[in-house]
CSV table of C-alpha atoms and ligand atoms in Angstrom, one decimal:
chain,number,residue,atom,x,y,z
A,1,UNK,CA,-22.1,20.8,-25.9
A,2,UNK,CA,-24.2,22.4,-23.2
A,3,UNK,CA,-22.6,22.1,-19.8
A,4,UNK,CA,-25.7,23.6,-18.1
A,5,UNK,CA,-23.9,25.9,-15.7
A,6,UNK,CA,-26.2,27.3,-13.0
A,7,UNK,CA,-27.7,30.7,-13.4
A,8,UNK,CA,-27.3,33.9,-11.4
A,9,UNK,CA,-29.6,32.9,-8.5
A,10,UNK,CA,-27.8,29.6,-7.9
A,11,UNK,CA,-26.6,29.6,-4.2
A,12,UNK,CA,-23.1,28.6,-5.3
A,13,UNK,CA,-22.8,31.5,-7.6
A,14,UNK,CA,-24.4,33.9,-5.1
A,15,UNK,CA,-21.9,32.9,-2.5
A,16,UNK,CA,-18.9,33.6,-4.7
A,17,UNK,CA,-20.2,36.8,-6.1
A,18,UNK,CA,-20.9,38.1,-2.5
A,19,UNK,CA,-17.4,37.2,-1.5
A,20,UNK,CA,-15.9,39.0,-4.5
A,21,UNK,CA,-18.1,42.1,-3.7
A,22,UNK,CA,-16.6,42.1,-0.2
A,23,UNK,CA,-13.1,41.4,-1.4
A,24,UNK,CA,-12.7,43.1,-4.8
A,25,UNK,CA,-8.9,43.0,-4.7
A,26,UNK,CA,-8.1,40.0,-2.5
A,27,UNK,CA,-4.6,39.3,-1.3
A,28,UNK,CA,-3.3,35.8,-2.2
A,29,UNK,CA,-3.7,34.7,1.4
A,30,UNK,CA,-7.3,35.8,1.5
A,31,UNK,CA,-8.0,33.8,-1.7
A,32,UNK,CA,-6.3,30.8,-0.1
A,33,UNK,CA,-8.2,31.1,3.2
A,34,UNK,CA,-11.5,31.5,1.4
A,35,UNK,CA,-10.8,28.2,-0.3
A,36,UNK,CA,-10.9,29.7,-3.8
A,37,UNK,CA,-7.4,28.7,-4.9
A,38,UNK,CA,-8.2,25.0,-5.2
A,39,UNK,CA,-11.9,24.8,-4.4
A,40,UNK,CA,-12.2,21.0,-4.8
A,41,UNK,CA,-9.7,20.3,-2.0
A,42,UNK,CA,-11.3,19.4,1.4
A,43,UNK,CA,-11.8,22.1,4.0
A,44,UNK,CA,-10.1,24.1,5.4
A,45,UNK,CA,-7.7,24.3,2.4
A,46,UNK,CA,-10.5,24.1,-0.2
A,47,UNK,CA,-14.3,24.0,-0.2
A,48,UNK,CA,-15.0,20.4,-1.1
A,49,UNK,CA,-16.4,21.9,-4.3
A,50,UNK,CA,-18.0,19.5,-6.8
A,51,UNK,CA,-17.1,20.0,-10.5
A,52,UNK,CA,-20.0,22.3,-11.2
A,53,UNK,CA,-19.2,24.5,-8.3
A,54,UNK,CA,-15.6,24.7,-9.4
A,55,UNK,CA,-16.6,25.9,-12.9
A,56,UNK,CA,-18.9,28.5,-11.3
A,57,UNK,CA,-16.1,29.8,-9.1
A,58,UNK,CA,-13.6,29.8,-12.1
A,59,UNK,CA,-16.1,31.8,-14.1
A,60,UNK,CA,-16.8,34.4,-11.4
A,61,UNK,CA,-13.1,34.9,-10.6
A,62,UNK,CA,-12.3,35.3,-14.3
A,63,UNK,CA,-15.2,37.8,-14.7
A,64,UNK,CA,-13.9,39.8,-11.8
A,65,UNK,CA,-10.4,39.8,-13.1
A,66,UNK,CA,-9.1,38.0,-10.1
A,67,UNK,CA,-6.0,35.9,-10.7
A,68,UNK,CA,-5.0,33.0,-8.6
A,69,UNK,CA,-1.5,32.8,-7.1
A,70,UNK,CA,1.1,31.2,-9.4
A,71,UNK,CA,2.9,28.2,-7.9
A,72,UNK,CA,2.5,25.5,-10.6
A,73,UNK,CA,4.5,22.7,-9.0
A,74,UNK,CA,3.3,23.6,-5.4
A,75,UNK,CA,-0.4,23.8,-6.2
A,76,UNK,CA,-0.6,21.3,-9.1
A,77,UNK,CA,1.6,18.5,-7.8
A,78,UNK,CA,3.1,18.9,-4.3
A,79,UNK,CA,-0.2,20.0,-2.8
A,80,UNK,CA,-2.4,17.1,-3.9
A,81,UNK,CA,0.3,14.7,-2.7
A,82,UNK,CA,0.4,16.4,0.7
A,83,UNK,CA,-3.4,16.3,0.9
A,84,UNK,CA,-3.3,12.6,0.1
A,85,UNK,CA,-0.6,11.4,2.5
A,86,UNK,CA,0.7,14.3,4.6
A,87,UNK,CA,0.2,14.4,8.4
A,88,UNK,CA,-2.0,17.1,9.9
A,89,UNK,CA,1.2,19.0,11.0
A,90,UNK,CA,2.7,18.7,7.5
A,91,UNK,CA,-0.5,20.0,5.9
A,92,UNK,CA,-0.8,22.9,8.4
A,93,UNK,CA,2.9,23.9,7.9
A,94,UNK,CA,3.1,23.7,4.1
A,95,UNK,CA,-0.2,24.1,2.5
A,96,UNK,CA,-1.2,27.7,3.4
A,97,UNK,CA,2.0,29.4,2.1
A,98,UNK,CA,1.9,26.9,-0.9
A,99,UNK,CA,-1.7,28.0,-1.8
A,100,UNK,CA,-0.9,31.7,-1.4
A,101,UNK,CA,2.2,31.4,-3.5
A,102,UNK,CA,4.3,32.8,-0.6
A,103,UNK,CA,6.5,29.7,-0.7
A,104,UNK,CA,7.4,28.4,-4.2
A,105,UNK,CA,7.9,24.7,-4.9
A,106,UNK,CA,10.0,22.6,-7.3
A,107,UNK,CA,10.0,18.9,-8.2
A,108,UNK,CA,13.2,16.9,-7.7
A,109,UNK,CA,12.3,13.6,-9.5
A,110,UNK,CA,14.3,13.3,-12.8
A,111,UNK,CA,18.0,12.2,-12.7
A,112,UNK,CA,20.6,11.8,-15.4
A,113,UNK,CA,19.8,8.0,-15.5
A,114,UNK,CA,16.1,8.1,-14.6
A,115,UNK,CA,13.5,10.0,-16.6
A,116,UNK,CA,10.8,7.9,-18.2
A,117,UNK,CA,12.0,5.0,-16.1
A,118,UNK,CA,11.8,7.1,-13.0
A,119,UNK,CA,11.9,4.1,-10.6
A,120,UNK,CA,15.5,3.6,-11.6
A,121,UNK,CA,16.5,6.7,-9.6
A,122,UNK,CA,19.7,6.4,-7.6
A,123,UNK,CA,19.8,9.4,-5.3
A,124,UNK,CA,20.2,7.9,-1.8
A,125,UNK,CA,18.6,8.9,1.5
A,126,UNK,CA,20.0,7.2,4.6
A,127,UNK,CA,18.5,7.6,8.1
A,128,UNK,CA,20.9,9.1,10.6
A,129,UNK,CA,19.2,9.9,14.0
A,130,UNK,CA,16.6,12.6,13.5
A,131,UNK,CA,17.4,13.2,9.8
A,132,UNK,CA,17.9,11.6,6.4
A,133,UNK,CA,21.3,12.2,4.7
A,134,UNK,CA,20.9,12.7,1.0
A,135,UNK,CA,23.5,12.2,-1.7
A,136,UNK,CA,23.0,12.2,-5.5
A,137,UNK,CA,22.0,14.3,-8.4
A,138,UNK,CA,18.7,15.6,-10.0
A,139,UNK,CA,18.3,17.2,-13.4
A,140,UNK,CA,15.8,19.3,-15.3
A,141,UNK,CA,14.5,20.7,-12.0
A,142,UNK,CA,12.3,23.6,-13.0
A,143,UNK,CA,12.5,26.7,-10.7
A,144,UNK,CA,14.9,25.0,-8.2
A,145,UNK,CA,16.8,28.3,-8.1
A,146,UNK,CA,13.7,30.2,-6.8
A,147,UNK,CA,12.0,27.5,-4.8
A,148,UNK,CA,11.7,27.4,-1.0
A,149,UNK,CA,10.8,23.7,-1.0
A,150,UNK,CA,11.1,20.7,-3.3
A,151,UNK,CA,9.3,17.4,-3.5
A,152,UNK,CA,12.2,14.8,-3.6
A,153,UNK,CA,12.2,11.2,-4.5
A,154,UNK,CA,15.2,9.3,-3.0
A,155,UNK,CA,16.2,5.6,-2.5
A,156,UNK,CA,16.0,4.5,1.1
A,157,UNK,CA,16.3,0.8,0.5
A,158,UNK,CA,18.8,-0.1,-2.3
A,159,UNK,CA,18.2,-3.8,-1.8
A,160,UNK,CA,14.4,-3.8,-2.3
A,161,UNK,CA,12.9,-4.2,-5.8
A,162,UNK,CA,13.3,-0.8,-7.5
A,163,UNK,CA,9.7,0.5,-7.1
A,164,UNK,CA,9.7,-0.5,-3.4
A,165,UNK,CA,12.8,1.1,-2.0
A,166,UNK,CA,11.9,4.8,-2.7
A,167,UNK,CA,10.7,7.4,-0.3
A,168,UNK,CA,9.1,10.8,-0.8
A,169,UNK,CA,10.5,13.9,1.1
A,170,UNK,CA,9.9,17.6,1.3
A,171,UNK,CA,13.4,19.1,0.8
A,172,UNK,CA,14.3,22.6,2.1
A,173,UNK,CA,16.1,24.1,-0.9
A,174,UNK,CA,18.4,26.2,1.3
A,175,UNK,CA,19.8,23.2,3.2
A,176,UNK,CA,23.6,23.0,3.4
A,177,UNK,CA,25.1,20.7,0.8
A,178,UNK,CA,22.6,21.5,-2.0
A,179,UNK,CA,24.3,23.0,-5.1
A,180,UNK,CA,22.0,24.4,-7.8
A,181,UNK,CA,23.6,24.8,-11.3
A,182,UNK,CA,21.6,26.6,-14.0
A,183,UNK,CA,20.7,25.0,-17.3
A,184,UNK,CA,20.0,27.6,-20.0
A,185,UNK,CA,17.5,26.2,-22.6
A,186,UNK,CA,17.4,27.3,-26.2
A,187,UNK,CA,14.9,30.1,-25.6
A,188,UNK,CA,17.8,31.6,-23.7
A,189,UNK,CA,15.9,31.4,-20.4
A,190,UNK,CA,17.0,29.9,-17.1
A,191,UNK,CA,14.0,27.8,-16.0
A,192,UNK,CA,15.6,24.5,-15.1
A,193,UNK,CA,18.6,23.3,-13.2
A,194,UNK,CA,20.9,20.5,-12.1
A,195,UNK,CA,20.7,20.0,-8.4
A,196,UNK,CA,23.5,18.2,-6.5
A,197,UNK,CA,23.2,16.7,-3.0
A,198,UNK,CA,26.3,16.3,-0.9
A,199,UNK,CA,25.5,15.0,2.6
A,200,UNK,CA,22.3,17.1,2.8
A,201,UNK,CA,20.4,16.5,6.1
A,202,UNK,CA,16.7,16.5,5.7
A,203,UNK,CA,14.7,16.4,9.0
A,204,UNK,CA,13.0,13.0,9.5
A,205,UNK,CA,9.6,14.7,9.9
A,206,UNK,CA,9.9,15.9,6.3
A,207,UNK,CA,9.3,12.3,5.1
A,208,UNK,CA,5.8,12.1,3.5
A,209,UNK,CA,4.0,8.8,3.9
A,210,UNK,CA,5.8,5.7,5.0
A,211,UNK,CA,9.5,5.1,4.4
A,212,UNK,CA,9.9,3.1,1.2
A,213,UNK,CA,6.3,4.0,0.3
A,214,UNK,CA,7.3,6.9,-2.0
A,215,UNK,CA,6.4,5.2,-5.4
A,216,UNK,CA,2.7,5.3,-4.6
A,217,UNK,CA,3.0,9.0,-3.8
A,218,UNK,CA,5.0,9.7,-7.0
A,219,UNK,CA,2.1,8.2,-8.9
A,220,UNK,CA,-0.3,10.6,-7.2
A,221,UNK,CA,2.0,13.5,-8.1
A,222,UNK,CA,2.4,12.4,-11.7
A,223,UNK,CA,-1.3,11.7,-12.1
A,224,UNK,CA,-2.0,15.3,-11.2
A,225,UNK,CA,0.8,16.4,-13.6
A,226,UNK,CA,-0.9,14.8,-16.6
A,227,UNK,CA,-4.3,16.5,-15.9
A,228,UNK,CA,-2.8,19.9,-15.2
A,229,UNK,CA,-0.7,20.0,-18.3
A,230,UNK,CA,-3.7,19.7,-20.6
A,231,UNK,CA,-5.2,23.2,-21.3
A,232,UNK,CA,-6.2,25.4,-24.2
A,233,UNK,CA,-3.0,27.3,-25.1
A,234,UNK,CA,-0.3,25.7,-27.3
A,235,UNK,CA,2.3,25.5,-24.6
A,236,UNK,CA,0.9,23.2,-21.9
A,237,UNK,CA,-2.3,25.2,-21.7
A,238,UNK,CA,-0.5,28.6,-21.8
A,239,UNK,CA,0.5,30.8,-24.7
A,240,UNK,CA,-1.3,31.3,-28.0
A,241,UNK,CA,-3.9,29.0,-29.5
A,242,UNK,CA,-4.7,28.0,-33.1
A,243,UNK,CA,-7.4,30.6,-33.1
A,244,UNK,CA,-4.8,33.2,-32.2
A,245,UNK,CA,-2.7,32.1,-35.2
A,246,UNK,CA,-5.7,32.3,-37.5
A,247,UNK,CA,-6.4,35.8,-36.2
A,248,UNK,CA,-2.8,37.0,-36.8
A,249,UNK,CA,-2.8,35.5,-40.3
A,250,UNK,CA,-6.3,36.9,-41.2
A,251,UNK,CA,-5.3,40.4,-40.0
A,252,UNK,CA,-2.3,40.3,-42.3
A,253,UNK,CA,-4.4,39.5,-45.3
A,254,UNK,CA,-4.4,35.6,-45.3
A,255,UNK,CA,-1.9,32.8,-45.8
A,256,UNK,CA,0.6,33.5,-48.6
A,257,UNK,CA,0.1,30.2,-50.6
A,258,UNK,CA,-2.3,27.2,-50.7
A,259,UNK,CA,0.1,24.9,-48.9
A,260,UNK,CA,0.3,27.1,-45.9
A,261,UNK,CA,-3.4,27.8,-46.0
A,262,UNK,CA,-4.1,24.1,-46.0
A,263,UNK,CA,-1.7,23.7,-43.0
A,264,UNK,CA,-3.5,26.5,-41.2
A,265,UNK,CA,-6.8,24.8,-41.7
A,266,UNK,CA,-5.4,21.4,-40.5
A,267,UNK,CA,-4.0,23.0,-37.3
A,268,UNK,CA,-7.3,24.7,-36.6
A,269,UNK,CA,-9.2,21.4,-37.1
A,270,UNK,CA,-6.9,19.7,-34.7
A,271,UNK,CA,-7.7,22.4,-32.2
A,272,UNK,CA,-11.4,21.7,-32.6
A,273,UNK,CA,-10.9,18.0,-32.0
A,274,UNK,CA,-9.0,18.9,-28.8
A,275,UNK,CA,-11.7,21.2,-27.7
A,276,UNK,CA,-14.3,18.5,-28.1
A,277,UNK,CA,-12.1,16.1,-26.2
A,278,UNK,CA,-11.7,18.6,-23.4
A,279,UNK,CA,-15.5,19.2,-23.2
A,280,UNK,CA,-16.0,15.4,-23.1
A,281,UNK,CA,-13.6,15.3,-20.2
A,282,UNK,CA,-15.3,18.1,-18.4
A,283,UNK,CA,-18.8,16.7,-18.9
A,284,UNK,CA,-17.7,13.2,-17.7
A,285,UNK,CA,-16.3,14.8,-14.5
A,286,UNK,CA,-19.5,16.8,-14.1
A,287,UNK,CA,-21.5,13.6,-14.4
A,288,UNK,CA,-19.4,12.0,-11.7
A,289,UNK,CA,-17.4,9.8,-14.0
A,290,UNK,CA,-13.6,9.5,-14.3
A,291,UNK,CA,-12.2,11.2,-17.4
A,292,UNK,CA,-10.7,7.9,-18.5
A,293,UNK,CA,-9.2,7.5,-22.0
A,294,UNK,CA,-9.8,11.1,-23.1
A,295,UNK,CA,-7.2,12.4,-20.6
A,296,UNK,CA,-4.3,10.3,-21.9
A,297,UNK,CA,-5.3,10.7,-25.6
A,298,UNK,CA,-5.7,14.4,-25.1
A,299,UNK,CA,-2.2,15.0,-23.7
A,300,UNK,CA,-0.7,12.9,-26.5
A,301,UNK,CA,-2.5,15.0,-29.2
A,302,UNK,CA,-2.2,18.4,-27.4
A,303,UNK,CA,1.6,18.2,-27.1
A,304,UNK,CA,2.0,17.5,-30.8
A,305,UNK,CA,-0.6,20.2,-31.6
A,306,UNK,CA,1.4,22.8,-29.7
A,307,UNK,CA,4.4,21.9,-31.9
A,308,UNK,CA,2.3,22.1,-35.1
A,309,UNK,CA,1.1,25.6,-34.2
A,310,UNK,CA,4.5,26.9,-33.5
A,311,UNK,CA,6.1,25.2,-36.5
A,312,UNK,CA,3.5,26.7,-38.8
A,313,UNK,CA,3.9,30.1,-37.2
A,314,UNK,CA,7.6,30.0,-38.0
A,315,UNK,CA,6.9,28.8,-41.5
A,316,UNK,CA,4.5,31.6,-42.1
A,317,UNK,CA,7.0,34.2,-41.1
A,318,UNK,CA,9.2,33.1,-44.1
A,319,UNK,CA,12.9,34.0,-43.9
A,320,UNK,CA,12.1,36.4,-41.1
A,321,UNK,CA,11.2,33.4,-39.0
A,322,UNK,CA,14.9,32.7,-38.6
A,323,UNK,CA,15.2,35.9,-36.6
A,324,UNK,CA,14.2,35.8,-33.0
A,325,UNK,CA,11.4,38.1,-31.9
A,326,UNK,CA,9.4,37.7,-35.0
A,327,UNK,CA,5.7,36.7,-35.3
A,328,UNK,CA,3.8,34.6,-37.9
A,329,UNK,CA,2.7,37.7,-39.9
A,330,UNK,CA,3.2,36.3,-43.4
A,331,UNK,CA,6.4,37.9,-44.7
A,332,UNK,CA,7.1,39.2,-48.2
A,333,UNK,CA,9.2,36.1,-48.9
A,334,UNK,CA,10.1,36.4,-52.6
A,335,UNK,CA,10.3,32.6,-53.0
A,336,UNK,CA,7.1,31.0,-51.6
A,337,UNK,CA,7.3,27.3,-50.9
A,338,UNK,CA,5.0,26.5,-53.9
A,339,UNK,CA,3.9,28.6,-56.8
A,340,UNK,CA,0.2,29.6,-56.6
A,341,UNK,CA,-2.0,28.0,-59.2
A,342,UNK,CA,-4.6,30.0,-61.3
A,343,UNK,CA,-7.4,28.1,-59.5
A,344,UNK,CA,-6.2,29.1,-56.1
A,345,UNK,CA,-4.8,32.7,-56.4
A,346,UNK,CA,-2.9,34.0,-53.5
A,347,UNK,CA,-3.1,37.6,-52.6
A,348,UNK,CA,0.4,39.0,-51.9
A,349,UNK,CA,0.3,39.9,-48.2
A,350,UNK,CA,1.1,43.4,-46.9
A,351,UNK,CA,4.7,43.8,-46.0
A,352,UNK,CA,5.3,42.4,-42.6
A,353,UNK,CA,6.1,44.8,-39.7
A,354,UNK,CA,9.3,43.1,-38.3
A,355,UNK,CA,10.1,42.4,-35.5
A,356,UNK,CA,6.7,41.3,-34.3
A,357,UNK,CA,5.3,39.6,-31.2
A,358,UNK,CA,8.1,37.6,-29.6
A,359,UNK,CA,5.6,35.2,-28.0
A,360,UNK,CA,5.7,33.2,-31.2
A,361,UNK,CA,9.5,32.9,-31.6
A,362,UNK,CA,9.8,32.0,-28.0
A,363,UNK,CA,7.0,29.4,-28.3
A,364,UNK,CA,8.8,27.9,-31.3
A,365,UNK,CA,12.0,27.4,-29.4
A,366,UNK,CA,10.1,26.0,-26.3
A,367,UNK,CA,7.8,23.7,-28.3
A,368,UNK,CA,10.2,20.7,-28.5
A,369,UNK,CA,9.9,20.4,-24.7
A,370,UNK,CA,6.2,19.7,-25.0
A,371,UNK,CA,6.6,16.1,-26.0
A,372,UNK,CA,9.3,15.4,-23.4
A,373,UNK,CA,8.2,17.0,-20.1
A,374,UNK,CA,5.4,15.4,-18.0
A,375,UNK,CA,5.8,12.1,-19.9
A,376,UNK,CA,7.3,11.8,-23.4
A,377,UNK,CA,5.2,11.3,-26.5
A,378,UNK,CA,6.3,7.6,-26.6
A,379,UNK,CA,5.4,7.1,-22.9
A,380,UNK,CA,2.0,8.6,-23.5
A,381,UNK,CA,1.4,6.1,-26.3
A,382,UNK,CA,2.5,3.3,-24.1
A,383,UNK,CA,-0.1,4.4,-21.6
A,384,UNK,CA,-2.8,4.6,-24.2
A,385,UNK,CA,-1.8,1.1,-25.6
A,386,UNK,CA,-1.8,-0.5,-22.2
A,387,UNK,CA,-4.5,1.3,-20.2
A,388,UNK,CA,-6.9,2.2,-22.9
A,389,UNK,CA,-6.5,-0.5,-25.6
A,390,UNK,CA,-5.5,-3.3,-23.2
A,391,UNK,CA,-2.4,-4.3,-25.3
A,392,UNK,CA,0.4,-6.3,-23.6
A,393,UNK,CA,2.8,-4.3,-21.3
A,394,UNK,CA,5.9,-2.7,-22.6
A,395,UNK,CA,8.9,-4.7,-21.3
B,401,FAD,C1,10.4,21.8,-19.9
B,401,FAD,C2,10.7,20.6,-19.0
B,401,FAD,C3,10.6,20.8,-17.6
B,401,FAD,C4,10.9,19.7,-16.8
B,401,FAD,N1,10.8,19.9,-15.4
B,401,FAD,C5,11.1,18.9,-14.6
B,401,FAD,C6,11.0,19.1,-13.2
B,401,FAD,O1,10.7,20.2,-12.7
B,401,FAD,N2,11.4,18.1,-12.4
B,401,FAD,C7,11.7,16.9,-12.8
B,401,FAD,O2,12.0,16.0,-12.0
B,401,FAD,N3,11.8,16.6,-14.2
B,401,FAD,C8,11.5,17.7,-15.1
B,401,FAD,N4,11.6,17.5,-16.4
B,401,FAD,C9,12.2,16.2,-16.9
B,401,FAD,C10,11.1,15.3,-17.6
B,401,FAD,O3,10.2,14.7,-16.7
B,401,FAD,C11,12.0,14.2,-18.3
B,401,FAD,O4,12.7,14.9,-19.3
B,401,FAD,C12,11.1,13.1,-18.9
B,401,FAD,O5,10.5,12.3,-17.9
B,401,FAD,C13,11.9,12.2,-19.9
B,401,FAD,O6,13.0,11.7,-19.3
B,401,FAD,P1,14.4,11.8,-19.9
B,401,FAD,O7,14.7,13.2,-20.4
B,401,FAD,O8,15.4,11.2,-19.0
B,401,FAD,O9,14.4,11.0,-21.3
B,401,FAD,P2,14.4,9.4,-21.4
B,401,FAD,O10,13.5,8.8,-20.4
B,401,FAD,O11,15.8,8.9,-21.3
B,401,FAD,O12,13.9,9.1,-22.8
B,401,FAD,C14,14.7,9.3,-24.0
B,401,FAD,C15,13.9,8.8,-25.2
B,401,FAD,O13,13.5,7.4,-25.1
B,401,FAD,C16,12.1,7.3,-25.2
B,401,FAD,N5,11.6,6.2,-24.3
B,401,FAD,C17,12.0,6.1,-23.0
B,401,FAD,N6,11.3,5.0,-22.5
B,401,FAD,C18,10.6,4.5,-23.5
B,401,FAD,C19,9.6,3.4,-23.5
B,401,FAD,N7,9.4,2.6,-22.5
B,401,FAD,N8,9.0,3.2,-24.7
B,401,FAD,C20,9.3,4.0,-25.8
B,401,FAD,N9,10.1,5.0,-25.8
B,401,FAD,C21,10.8,5.3,-24.6
B,401,FAD,C22,11.5,8.6,-24.8
B,401,FAD,O14,10.2,8.8,-25.3
B,401,FAD,C23,12.6,9.6,-25.3
B,401,FAD,O15,12.3,9.8,-26.7
B,401,FAD,C24,11.3,18.5,-17.3
B,401,FAD,C25,11.4,18.3,-18.7
B,401,FAD,C26,11.1,19.4,-19.5
B,401,FAD,C27,11.2,19.2,-21.0
């Protein structure tokens, strides 16, 4: 698919290459102030860039080896919501250090009793003078332990219908009464946390949008989440791809038996389908259309695809796959899963150098999270059923 990106003399490309020539090693703040962190945001935080200009900027930054600041929840989710509903003071206070990555953000939405059915949340925020007093518990809060700010959903009207009594706050993560307890996941890493609120006072001017109007803003946040989780790599756009797996296996002399070779081809074909879906989404946006059905379908397929890649990588490692820190280099497993047939001879692979690249074993342990976070596999299918196929609502 030809996306028809503009050539070297296009004024949009000339502008960004000239800026890069003047700032070959830009500080994160300089990138933010130039509008290159999120170019499609309105000025002064972005450049009001149309989709074509965004692709040109991405291409030139990548070519120059310039990396954008890392602040996934801040830039991907909190920022768009503040752009949508924040006051001028709120935008000025929070958006610059958010864009430059100087202040890291987390998302305080999920609770023990409210995940897919987020509107059932029960954390309370009660107005008391110039502050809201918050009590309750959040869970699965990624990066709470290193975040300066969190976007918080809390119930401000317990008597209203559940979607209508929720408000959206910016929560200072160092406020007295907040306790953050680590949750270690099965990769052995500490990424998410439980967060407890005990009479936490949040200044009233940290309310975003109207009181009890938080559900509409949560939808803005979650809408951005779905788009930003759909990338090329197996782990929510990061990590290795099916092409990487094929390259590792090829370098090791091929798959050890026909069953695994077949699985490798299937996973690679899946990656091609996803690639075409992504190109369709990009070309729809370039043509000024909403991505529509492709976005929901793509997330549902991409999450499962990530698991297929990581499962196969473990499988290819044979018995060594049970050891952490190994990669999918086909092992010298003496008992392959099926005997090879004369018509499909398998060449015994070279002995595997163990341990290998730990990216793969970590990816395998992380992969089950793919079909839970950012909307579970079942919830994605509900969205496709209702919004794309027009089937009756889930009750
Ligand atoms: C890696 C990771 C990072 C995360 N980071 C954050 C974070 O930073 N902040 C945050 O707030 N949350 C975070 N989450 C939490 C995440 O948003 C929730 O786990 C998710 O919304 C699912 O909620 P739950 O775990 O309560 O499961 P539940 O909603 O209880 O679901 C349990 C099971 O029931 C199924 N189910 C539920 N409802 C339906 C339905 N209507 N139809 C069919 N099946 C259904 C689900 O698909 C699932 O299989 C993170 C999760 C992961 C895995």
